[in-house]
Coordinates of C-alpha atoms in Angstrom, one line a residue:
Chain A
X20 CA -47.7 -16.1 -33.4
X21 CA -49.2 -19.2 -34.5
X22 CA -52.6 -19.3 -36.4
X23 CA -55.4 -21.7 -36.3
X24 CA -55.6 -23.8 -39.4
X25 CA -58.9 -25.7 -38.9
X26 CA -59.1 -28.6 -41.5
X27 CA -55.4 -29.3 -42.0
X28 CA -55.8 -32.5 -40.0
X29 CA -59.1 -34.3 -39.3
X30 CA -60.3 -33.5 -35.8
X31 CA -60.4 -36.4 -33.6
X32 CA -63.5 -35.0 -31.7
X33 CA -66.1 -34.0 -34.4
X34 CA -67.8 -31.8 -31.7
X35 CA -64.6 -29.8 -31.1
X36 CA -65.2 -26.2 -32.3
X37 CA -63.9 -25.3 -35.7
X38 CA -61.3 -22.8 -34.2
X39 CA -59.5 -25.3 -32.1
X40 CA -56.1 -26.4 -33.4
X41 CA -55.7 -30.2 -33.4
X42 CA -53.4 -31.3 -30.4
X43 CA -53.8 -28.0 -28.7
X44 CA -54.8 -28.6 -25.0
X45 CA -55.4 -25.1 -24.4
X46 CA -56.4 -22.8 -27.4
X47 CA -57.3 -19.1 -27.3
X48 CA -58.6 -17.2 -30.3
X49 CA -59.2 -13.5 -30.4
X50 CA -59.5 -13.4 -26.7
X51 CA -60.4 -10.2 -25.1
X52 CA -61.3 -9.0 -21.6
X53 CA -62.3 -5.4 -20.9
X54 CA -62.9 -4.4 -17.2
X55 CA -65.4 -1.5 -16.7
X56 CA -63.8 0.7 -14.1
X57 CA -64.7 4.2 -12.9
X58 CA -61.9 5.6 -15.0
X59 CA -63.4 3.9 -18.2
X60 CA -62.7 0.5 -19.8
X61 CA -59.5 -1.1 -19.1
X62 CA -58.4 -3.5 -21.8
X63 CA -56.8 -6.4 -19.7
X64 CA -56.5 -8.5 -22.7
X65 CA -57.1 -7.7 -26.4
X66 CA -57.3 -10.1 -29.3
X67 CA -55.1 -12.7 -27.9
X68 CA -54.6 -15.9 -29.7
X69 CA -52.4 -18.8 -28.6
X70 CA -52.2 -22.5 -28.7
X71 CA -50.6 -24.7 -25.8
X72 CA -49.7 -28.3 -26.9
X73 CA -49.7 -31.2 -24.7
X74 CA -46.7 -31.6 -22.5
X75 CA -45.6 -28.1 -23.2
X76 CA -44.2 -25.7 -20.6
X77 CA -45.2 -22.3 -21.5
X78 CA -44.0 -19.2 -19.4
X79 CA -46.0 -16.0 -19.5
X80 CA -43.8 -12.9 -18.8
X81 CA -44.5 -9.2 -19.1
X82 CA -44.6 -6.1 -17.0
X83 CA -47.6 -5.6 -14.5
X84 CA -50.8 -4.8 -16.2
X85 CA -49.9 -7.0 -19.4
X86 CA -52.8 -9.3 -18.7
X87 CA -50.6 -12.5 -18.1
X88 CA -52.5 -13.4 -14.9
X89 CA -55.8 -12.4 -16.4
X90 CA -55.0 -14.7 -19.3
X91 CA -54.2 -17.7 -16.8
X92 CA -57.4 -16.9 -15.0
X93 CA -59.4 -17.2 -18.2
X94 CA -58.0 -20.5 -18.9
X95 CA -59.1 -21.6 -15.3
X96 CA -62.6 -19.9 -15.7
X97 CA -61.9 -17.7 -12.8
X98 CA -62.4 -14.6 -15.3
X99 CA -64.9 -14.4 -18.1
X100 CA -63.7 -13.1 -21.5
X101 CA -65.7 -10.4 -23.0
X102 CA -64.8 -11.4 -26.5
X103 CA -63.2 -14.3 -28.6
X104 CA -63.0 -17.9 -27.4
X105 CA -60.9 -20.2 -25.2
X106 CA -61.0 -23.9 -25.1
X107 CA -59.3 -26.2 -22.5
X108 CA -59.0 -29.9 -23.6
X109 CA -61.3 -29.1 -26.4
X110 CA -64.3 -27.9 -24.4
X111 CA -65.1 -24.4 -22.8
X112 CA -63.0 -23.2 -19.9
X113 CA -66.1 -23.7 -17.6
X114 CA -66.7 -27.2 -18.7
X115 CA -62.9 -27.9 -18.1
X116 CA -63.1 -26.4 -14.7
X117 CA -66.0 -28.5 -13.8
X118 CA -64.3 -31.7 -15.2
X119 CA -61.3 -30.6 -12.9
X120 CA -59.0 -30.5 -15.8
X121 CA -56.4 -28.3 -14.3
X122 CA -54.7 -27.7 -10.8
X123 CA -54.1 -24.1 -9.9
X124 CA -51.2 -22.9 -7.8
X125 CA -51.6 -19.2 -6.6
X126 CA -48.9 -16.7 -5.8
X127 CA -49.5 -17.4 -2.0
X128 CA -49.6 -21.0 -0.9
X129 CA -53.0 -20.2 0.8
X130 CA -52.8 -23.3 2.9
X131 CA -55.6 -23.7 5.6
X132 CA -53.9 -23.0 8.9
X133 CA -56.3 -25.3 10.6
X134 CA -55.5 -28.2 8.5
X135 CA -52.2 -30.2 8.6
X136 CA -50.1 -30.3 5.4
X137 CA -51.6 -33.8 4.8
X138 CA -55.1 -32.3 5.4
X139 CA -54.4 -29.6 3.0
X140 CA -53.5 -31.8 0.2
X141 CA -56.5 -33.8 1.1
X142 CA -58.9 -31.0 0.6
X143 CA -59.4 -31.1 -3.1
X144 CA -59.7 -34.9 -2.9
X145 CA -62.2 -34.6 -0.1
X146 CA -64.3 -32.2 -2.3
X147 CA -64.0 -34.5 -5.4
X148 CA -65.3 -37.4 -3.3
X149 CA -62.2 -39.8 -3.5
X150 CA -62.1 -42.7 -1.0
X151 CA -60.4 -42.4 2.2
X152 CA -57.9 -45.1 1.1
X153 CA -57.3 -43.3 -2.3
X154 CA -57.0 -40.0 -0.5
X155 CA -54.2 -41.4 1.8
X156 CA -52.4 -43.0 -1.0
X157 CA -52.4 -39.9 -3.2
X158 CA -51.3 -37.6 -0.4
X159 CA -48.2 -40.0 0.2
X160 CA -47.5 -39.9 -3.4
X161 CA -47.7 -36.2 -4.0
X162 CA -45.8 -35.4 -0.8
X163 CA -42.9 -37.7 -2.1
X164 CA -43.1 -35.9 -5.4
X165 CA -42.6 -32.4 -4.0
X166 CA -40.0 -33.9 -1.5
X167 CA -42.1 -33.3 1.7
X168 CA -42.5 -36.8 2.5
X169 CA -42.6 -36.8 6.5
X170 CA -44.3 -33.4 6.8
X171 CA -47.8 -34.6 6.4
X172 CA -48.8 -34.1 10.2
X173 CA -47.1 -30.8 10.5
X174 CA -49.2 -27.5 10.4
X175 CA -48.5 -24.9 7.7
X176 CA -46.8 -22.3 10.2
X177 CA -44.2 -25.1 11.0
X178 CA -43.0 -25.1 7.4
X179 CA -40.8 -22.4 5.6
X180 CA -42.4 -20.3 2.8
X181 CA -40.7 -22.5 0.1
X182 CA -41.9 -25.8 1.7
X183 CA -45.4 -24.2 2.0
X184 CA -45.5 -23.3 -1.7
X185 CA -44.3 -27.0 -2.5
X186 CA -47.2 -28.1 -0.4
X187 CA -49.7 -26.0 -2.4
X188 CA -48.2 -27.5 -5.6
X189 CA -48.7 -30.9 -4.0
X190 CA -52.3 -30.0 -3.5
X191 CA -52.6 -29.0 -7.2
X192 CA -51.1 -32.5 -8.3
X193 CA -53.2 -34.6 -6.0
X194 CA -56.1 -35.0 -8.3
X195 CA -54.3 -36.0 -11.5
X196 CA -55.3 -33.0 -13.7
X197 CA -53.2 -32.9 -16.8
X198 CA -52.9 -29.2 -16.8
X199 CA -51.0 -27.2 -14.2
X200 CA -51.7 -23.6 -14.1
X201 CA -49.2 -21.5 -12.1
X202 CA -49.6 -17.9 -11.2
X203 CA -46.1 -16.5 -10.2
X204 CA -45.8 -19.3 -7.8
X205 CA -42.4 -18.4 -6.6
X206 CA -42.6 -14.7 -6.7
X207 CA -42.5 -14.1 -3.0
X208 CA -39.6 -16.4 -2.3
X209 CA -35.9 -15.7 -2.2
X210 CA -33.5 -16.4 -5.0
X211 CA -31.8 -19.3 -3.6
X212 CA -35.1 -21.0 -2.7
X213 CA -36.5 -20.1 -6.0
X214 CA -33.7 -21.7 -8.0
X215 CA -34.0 -25.0 -6.0
X216 CA -37.8 -25.0 -6.6
X217 CA -37.3 -24.3 -10.5
X218 CA -35.0 -27.3 -10.5
X219 CA -37.6 -29.4 -8.6
X220 CA -40.5 -28.2 -10.9
X221 CA -38.5 -29.1 -14.0
X222 CA -37.8 -32.7 -12.5
X223 CA -41.5 -32.9 -11.6
X224 CA -42.6 -31.8 -15.2
X225 CA -40.4 -34.4 -16.6
X226 CA -41.7 -37.2 -14.4
X227 CA -45.4 -36.3 -14.8
X228 CA -45.7 -35.1 -18.3
X229 CA -48.1 -32.5 -17.4
X230 CA -48.9 -29.3 -19.5
X231 CA -47.8 -26.3 -17.5
X232 CA -48.8 -22.7 -18.0
X233 CA -46.6 -20.6 -15.7
X234 CA -46.8 -16.8 -15.1
X235 CA -43.8 -15.1 -14.0
X236 CA -42.0 -11.8 -14.0
X237 CA -38.4 -13.2 -13.9
X238 CA -36.6 -13.5 -17.2
X239 CA -34.2 -16.1 -16.1
X240 CA -37.0 -18.2 -14.5
X241 CA -39.1 -18.1 -17.8
X242 CA -36.0 -19.1 -19.9
X243 CA -34.8 -21.8 -17.7
X244 CA -38.2 -23.5 -17.3
X245 CA -40.1 -23.0 -20.4
X246 CA -40.3 -24.7 -23.8
X247 CA -42.2 -21.7 -25.0
X248 CA -41.9 -18.1 -23.7
X249 CA -44.9 -15.8 -24.3
X250 CA -43.9 -12.2 -23.9
X251 CA -46.8 -9.9 -23.2
X252 CA -47.2 -6.1 -23.1
X253 CA -49.6 -3.8 -21.4
X254 CA -52.3 -1.3 -22.4
X255 CA -54.0 -3.1 -24.0
X256 CA -52.8 -6.5 -22.7
X257 CA -51.5 -8.5 -25.8
X258 CA -48.8 -11.0 -27.0
X259 CA -45.8 -9.2 -28.4
X260 CA -43.5 -12.2 -29.0
X261 CA -43.8 -16.1 -28.7
X262 CA -40.4 -17.7 -28.5
X263 CA -39.9 -21.5 -28.8
X264 CA -37.0 -22.3 -26.7
X265 CA -34.1 -24.5 -28.3
X266 CA -32.7 -25.5 -25.0
X267 CA -32.7 -29.2 -24.3
X268 CA -35.3 -30.9 -22.0
X269 CA -32.4 -31.8 -19.5
X270 CA -31.5 -28.5 -17.9
X271 CA -29.0 -28.2 -15.0
X272 CA -28.8 -24.8 -13.4
X273 CA -25.5 -24.2 -15.0
X274 CA -27.4 -24.0 -18.3
X275 CA -28.1 -20.4 -17.4
X276 CA -24.4 -19.5 -18.4
X277 CA -24.6 -20.9 -21.8
X278 CA -24.7 -18.6 -24.9
X279 CA -27.9 -20.2 -26.1
X280 CA -29.6 -19.3 -22.8
X281 CA -28.3 -15.7 -22.8
X282 CA -29.4 -15.3 -26.4
X283 CA -32.9 -16.3 -25.4
X284 CA -33.0 -14.1 -22.3
X285 CA -31.7 -11.2 -24.5
X286 CA -34.6 -11.8 -26.9
X287 CA -37.1 -11.9 -24.0
X288 CA -35.6 -8.7 -22.8
X289 CA -36.0 -7.0 -26.2
X290 CA -39.5 -8.1 -26.5
X291 CA -40.4 -6.6 -23.1
X292 CA -38.8 -3.4 -24.0
X293 CA -40.4 -3.2 -27.5
X294 CA -43.8 -3.6 -25.8
X295 CA -43.2 -1.4 -22.9
X296 CA -41.3 1.7 -24.4
X297 CA -44.0 3.7 -26.1
X298 CA -46.0 5.4 -23.5
X299 CA -43.9 5.6 -20.3
Chain B
X25 CA -44.5 -12.8 39.1
X26 CA -43.8 -10.6 36.2
X27 CA -47.5 -11.1 35.1
X28 CA -48.8 -10.4 38.5
X29 CA -46.8 -7.4 39.4
X30 CA -48.8 -5.0 37.2
X31 CA -52.1 -6.5 38.4
X32 CA -51.1 -6.1 41.9
X33 CA -50.2 -2.5 41.6
X34 CA -53.5 -1.7 40.0
X35 CA -55.4 -3.4 42.6
X36 CA -53.5 -1.9 45.6
X37 CA -54.1 1.4 43.9
X38 CA -58.0 0.7 43.8
X39 CA -57.9 -0.3 47.4
X40 CA -56.2 2.9 48.4
X41 CA -58.6 5.0 46.5
X42 CA -61.3 3.2 48.1
X43 CA -60.2 3.4 51.6
X44 CA -59.8 7.2 51.0
X45 CA -63.3 7.3 49.5
X46 CA -64.7 5.4 52.6
X47 CA -63.2 7.8 54.9
X48 CA -64.4 10.9 53.2
X49 CA -67.8 9.5 52.6
X50 CA -68.5 8.1 55.9
X51 CA -66.8 11.0 58.0
X52 CA -70.1 13.1 57.8
X53 CA -71.9 10.6 59.9
X54 CA -69.1 10.3 62.4
X55 CA -68.9 14.0 62.7
X56 CA -72.7 14.3 63.1
X57 CA -72.7 11.6 65.7
X58 CA -69.9 13.5 67.6
X59 CA -71.5 16.9 67.4
X60 CA -74.6 15.3 68.9
X61 CA -72.8 13.7 71.6
X62 CA -70.8 16.8 72.3
X63 CA -67.5 15.3 71.8
X64 CA -64.5 16.3 69.6
X65 CA -63.1 13.0 68.3
X66 CA -59.4 13.1 67.0
X67 CA -58.3 11.9 63.6
X68 CA -57.6 8.4 64.6
X69 CA -60.8 7.9 66.1
X70 CA -62.7 9.4 63.1
X71 CA -60.8 7.1 61.0
X72 CA -61.5 4.0 63.0
X73 CA -65.3 5.0 63.1
X74 CA -65.4 5.5 59.3
X75 CA -64.1 1.8 58.8
X76 CA -66.7 -0.2 60.5
X77 CA -70.0 1.2 60.2
X78 CA -72.9 -1.0 59.7
X79 CA -74.7 1.1 57.3
X80 CA -71.8 3.0 55.8
X81 CA -72.5 5.1 52.7
X82 CA -69.4 3.5 51.3
X83 CA -68.3 0.2 53.1
X84 CA -64.6 -0.3 53.3
X85 CA -63.0 -3.2 51.3
X86 CA -62.4 -5.2 54.4
X87 CA -66.0 -5.0 55.5
X88 CA -67.2 -6.1 52.0
X89 CA -64.7 -8.8 52.0
X90 CA -65.9 -10.0 55.5
X91 CA -69.6 -10.0 54.1
X92 CA -68.8 -11.7 51.0
X93 CA -67.0 -14.4 53.1
X94 CA -69.8 -14.6 55.4
X95 CA -72.4 -14.9 52.4
X96 CA -70.3 -17.6 50.7
X97 CA -68.9 -19.8 53.4
X98 CA -70.9 -19.3 56.7
X99 CA -74.4 -19.7 55.1
X100 CA -75.8 -22.9 54.1
X101 CA -76.0 -23.0 50.2
X102 CA -79.9 -23.4 50.6
X103 CA -80.3 -20.3 52.5
X104 CA -81.8 -17.3 51.0
X105 CA -79.1 -15.2 52.3
X106 CA -76.2 -17.5 50.9
X107 CA -74.4 -15.7 48.1
X108 CA -73.7 -19.2 46.7
X109 CA -77.4 -19.8 46.4
X110 CA -78.1 -16.5 44.6
X111 CA -74.8 -16.9 42.6
X112 CA -76.1 -20.3 41.4
X113 CA -79.6 -19.0 40.3
X114 CA -77.8 -16.2 38.4
X115 CA -75.2 -18.6 36.9
X116 CA -78.0 -20.9 35.7
X117 CA -79.9 -18.0 33.9
X118 CA -76.6 -16.8 32.5
X119 CA -75.8 -20.2 30.9
X120 CA -79.4 -20.5 29.5
X121 CA -79.1 -16.9 28.1
X122 CA -75.6 -17.7 26.7
X123 CA -76.6 -20.8 24.9
X124 CA -79.7 -19.0 23.5
X125 CA -77.4 -16.1 22.4
X126 CA -75.0 -18.4 20.8
X127 CA -77.8 -20.3 18.9
X128 CA -79.4 -17.1 17.8
X129 CA -76.4 -15.4 17.0
X130 CA -74.9 -18.2 14.9
X131 CA -78.0 -19.0 13.1
X132 CA -78.7 -15.3 12.1
X133 CA -75.0 -15.0 11.1
X134 CA -75.3 -18.0 8.8
X135 CA -78.5 -16.7 7.3
X136 CA -76.9 -13.3 6.8
X137 CA -73.8 -14.6 5.0
X138 CA -75.7 -17.1 2.8
X139 CA -78.6 -15.0 1.6
X140 CA -78.4 -11.2 0.6
X141 CA -82.1 -10.9 1.4
X142 CA -81.3 -11.9 5.0
X143 CA -78.4 -9.5 5.0
X144 CA -80.6 -6.7 3.8
X145 CA -83.5 -7.4 6.1
X146 CA -82.0 -8.9 9.6
X147 CA -78.9 -6.9 9.9
X148 CA -80.4 -3.4 10.6
X149 CA -82.9 -5.0 13.0
X150 CA -80.1 -6.8 14.9
X151 CA -78.4 -3.4 15.2
X152 CA -81.5 -1.6 16.2
X153 CA -82.2 -4.2 18.9
X154 CA -79.1 -3.2 20.7
X155 CA -80.0 0.5 20.9
X156 CA -83.1 -0.2 22.8
X157 CA -82.3 0.0 26.6
X158 CA -82.7 -3.5 28.0
X159 CA -83.9 -2.4 31.3
X160 CA -87.0 -0.9 29.6
X161 CA -87.6 -4.0 27.8
X162 CA -87.1 -6.5 30.7
X163 CA -90.4 -5.9 32.4
X164 CA -92.2 -6.2 29.1
X165 CA -90.4 -9.7 28.3
X166 CA -91.5 -10.8 31.9
X167 CA -95.0 -9.9 31.3
X168 CA -95.1 -11.5 27.8
X169 CA -93.4 -14.6 28.9
X170 CA -95.9 -15.1 31.8
X171 CA -98.9 -14.4 29.5
X172 CA -97.3 -17.2 27.2
X173 CA -97.1 -19.4 30.2
X174 CA -93.6 -19.6 31.0
X175 CA -94.2 -20.3 34.8
X176 CA -91.1 -19.3 36.3
X177 CA -88.8 -16.2 35.9
X178 CA -85.8 -18.4 34.4
X179 CA -87.3 -18.2 30.7
X180 CA -87.8 -14.4 30.5
X181 CA -84.6 -13.8 32.3
X182 CA -82.6 -16.0 29.9
X183 CA -84.4 -14.3 27.0
X184 CA -83.2 -10.9 28.4
X185 CA -79.6 -12.5 28.6
X186 CA -79.8 -14.0 25.2
X187 CA -80.9 -10.6 23.8
X188 CA -77.8 -9.1 25.0
X189 CA -75.5 -11.9 24.3
X190 CA -76.5 -12.9 20.7
X191 CA -75.2 -9.6 19.2
X192 CA -71.4 -10.0 19.7
X193 CA -71.6 -13.6 18.5
X194 CA -73.8 -12.5 15.4
X195 CA -71.3 -9.6 14.5
X196 CA -68.1 -11.7 15.0
X197 CA -69.6 -14.7 13.0
X198 CA -70.6 -12.6 10.0
X199 CA -67.1 -11.3 10.0
X200 CA -65.7 -14.6 10.4
X201 CA -67.8 -16.5 7.7
X202 CA -66.9 -13.5 5.4
X203 CA -63.1 -13.7 6.2
X204 CA -61.8 -16.0 3.6
X205 CA -60.5 -14.0 0.7
X206 CA -60.8 -14.0 -3.0
X207 CA -57.8 -16.4 -3.5
X208 CA -59.3 -19.0 -1.0
X209 CA -62.7 -18.7 -2.8
X210 CA -61.0 -19.0 -6.2
X211 CA -59.1 -22.1 -5.1
X212 CA -62.3 -24.0 -4.1
X213 CA -63.9 -22.7 -7.4
X214 CA -61.0 -24.6 -9.3
X215 CA -62.1 -27.7 -7.5
X216 CA -65.7 -27.1 -8.6
X217 CA -66.8 -27.1 -5.1
X218 CA -70.5 -26.7 -4.3
X219 CA -71.7 -23.7 -2.2
X220 CA -72.3 -26.4 0.7
X221 CA -68.7 -27.5 0.4
X222 CA -67.4 -23.9 0.4
X223 CA -69.5 -23.3 3.7
X224 CA -68.4 -26.5 5.5
X225 CA -64.7 -26.7 4.3
X226 CA -63.8 -23.1 4.2
X227 CA -66.1 -20.6 5.6
X228 CA -67.2 -22.3 9.0
X229 CA -63.6 -23.4 10.1
X230 CA -62.4 -19.9 9.2
X231 CA -65.0 -18.4 11.2
X232 CA -64.1 -20.3 14.5
X233 CA -61.3 -18.0 15.8
X234 CA -63.9 -15.3 15.4
X235 CA -66.5 -17.3 17.3
X236 CA -64.4 -17.9 20.2
X237 CA -63.1 -14.4 20.4
X238 CA -66.9 -13.4 20.7
X239 CA -67.8 -16.1 23.3
X240 CA -65.9 -14.0 25.9
X241 CA -68.0 -10.7 25.2
X242 CA -71.1 -12.9 24.9
X243 CA -70.8 -14.6 28.4
X244 CA -70.1 -11.2 30.1
X245 CA -73.0 -9.7 28.2
X246 CA -75.2 -12.7 29.1
X247 CA -74.5 -12.1 32.9
X248 CA -75.2 -8.4 32.7
X249 CA -78.5 -9.3 30.9
X250 CA -79.5 -11.8 33.7
X251 CA -78.7 -9.3 36.5
X252 CA -80.5 -6.5 34.7
X253 CA -83.4 -9.1 34.1
X254 CA -83.3 -9.8 38.0
X255 CA -83.5 -6.1 39.0
X256 CA -86.9 -4.6 37.7
X257 CA -88.9 -7.9 37.5
X258 CA -89.8 -8.6 40.9
X259 CA -87.4 -11.4 41.2
X260 CA -86.5 -12.6 44.8
X261 CA -83.5 -14.8 44.1
X262 CA -80.5 -14.1 42.1
X263 CA -77.4 -11.7 42.5
X264 CA -79.5 -8.9 40.8
X265 CA -82.4 -9.3 43.3
X266 CA -79.9 -9.4 46.1
X267 CA -78.6 -6.1 45.0
X268 CA -82.1 -4.7 44.8
X269 CA -82.8 -6.0 48.3
X270 CA -79.8 -4.2 49.6
X271 CA -80.7 -1.0 48.1
X272 CA -84.4 -1.2 49.2
X273 CA -83.5 -1.9 52.8
X274 CA -80.8 0.6 52.9
X275 CA -78.0 -1.8 53.5
X276 CA -75.1 -1.2 51.3
X277 CA -73.1 -4.2 52.5
X278 CA -75.6 -6.6 50.6
X279 CA -75.3 -4.4 47.6
X280 CA -71.5 -4.4 47.6
X281 CA -71.1 -8.2 48.5
X282 CA -73.6 -9.1 45.6
X283 CA -71.7 -7.0 43.2
X284 CA -68.5 -8.6 44.1
X285 CA -70.0 -11.9 43.9
X286 CA -71.4 -11.0 40.3
X287 CA -67.8 -9.8 39.5
X288 CA -66.2 -13.1 40.7
X289 CA -68.8 -15.1 38.8
X290 CA -68.1 -13.1 35.6
X291 CA -64.3 -13.7 36.2
X292 CA -64.9 -17.3 36.4
X293 CA -67.1 -17.5 33.4
X294 CA -64.6 -15.7 31.2
X295 CA -61.7 -17.9 32.5
X296 CA -63.6 -21.1 31.7
X297 CA -64.5 -19.6 28.1
X298 CA -60.9 -18.7 27.6
X299 CA -59.9 -22.2 28.6
X300 CA -62.2 -23.8 26.0
X301 CA -61.0 -21.2 23.4
X302 CA -57.3 -22.4 24.1
X303 CA -58.3 -25.9 23.8
X304 CA -60.1 -25.2 20.5
X305 CA -57.1 -23.2 19.1
X306 CA -54.7 -25.9 19.9
X307 CA -56.8 -28.4 18.1
X308 CA -57.0 -26.2 15.0
X309 CA -53.2 -26.0 14.5
X310 CA -52.0 -23.6 17.2
X311 CA -53.7 -20.6 15.7
X312 CA -50.9 -19.3 13.8
X313 CA -51.0 -18.5 10.1

């Protein structure tokens, strides 16, 4: 696990918090989140520290209850930590959210059934007050990016599940946020569609240079996509291993049969087992 | 044909039961007449005499149909005996009450969804309002409306109709405006959307299917409210007044024909509302999710 070393390098922004690591887009320090339930407190996250650097593709993997989604929601200011600190782009998660610093992709596409695909992608742009011409240009561009050009006038129910999820990714890309937070976006899709979308996502990441935080419960998916794999374990939710992937940036699907890939997958599996084994 | 088959079976069954009922209920009078005249009629004669009495206890379907036809086609529409005339009065009031009910229902629903205070204060009263028998309330509304200078019966009748029709709209709209789930709200939160944007972009469009579903109930409730408003309030025109006249003058045919005119009016109103709903659903992406 990386530790913050404030003062190693001069901070570019004097207002940045001391705890923030220079160059980190997302920086969590001792982050804790405890839910109060009728059965007593649940420690969704306990003392989690992590830095995500610009342009990284970081996957969070772990069994259910390990806090991976909660962690992502803390980055998005959809959950409020009860302890520790988290900064996004050097400011608090709330300020980052209000500055529209990230696009968020949920497990379900969640497209509005009463809007066309184009209308759905236009939704954030309308809310953020982009001009009509700018909206049209951006919709066309992101549809191209997720290979859905020509589907602008279709309604969501006319598209397959995989296409709907691509449209929801396009919606998150439409307003040029540098960070993409993805919460098991392909979890509900079948293996073949998933492979295809993984390939497309990597291509998209290479083209846009975005910083991506990606929650998944699939080991091959995490290893295939990521430059960094964060293995988490439950009760309390914490990070049990952080693996920097030695795989090259250029990754055909066949890379999954190479010894390097298998070795990383093995390490992830070990990490999951170690974190999981002690109480069930 | 497949669609109409089952409907036809039900209608024929009802007619059969109705004819049997007419025969049984009107037989007493035929037998009394026969006893008085000292004759002993056979079954066919009794059957014939039960089917065409002027003041039958239960007029047979063909008698009601004839009276209905007479009231709709053979009378001038300006005549006080025309069912078109009375039906139009009722239709007018129903529409006024329907619009009143929609406006009240939507406004209250929006208030209840946006404000917790309104939710706690208004919702219980809205529910209580529907437990009061509207027949008991109708004369009071008429008296109050007259005292306030309403002039005609249209206003109090429309208020009674609106009183019944606002409730389904209110309940459906509250459910509809609250239908967006946590994920949908989270998504707008990630965009930094204002509460106004959440309402116009998400809550309102999400509530429209609920709204249109409630309109069919509301329009029927408005018609019932109008007819109830016409019954105990001294109204002389409208289908409700016609029913009351039939009852007071001991003429069941007038009652039955007015009743059927009301049923036909209700069917037409629901058909129109369904048509509007279909168009709206098509404009909103085919209504599939």
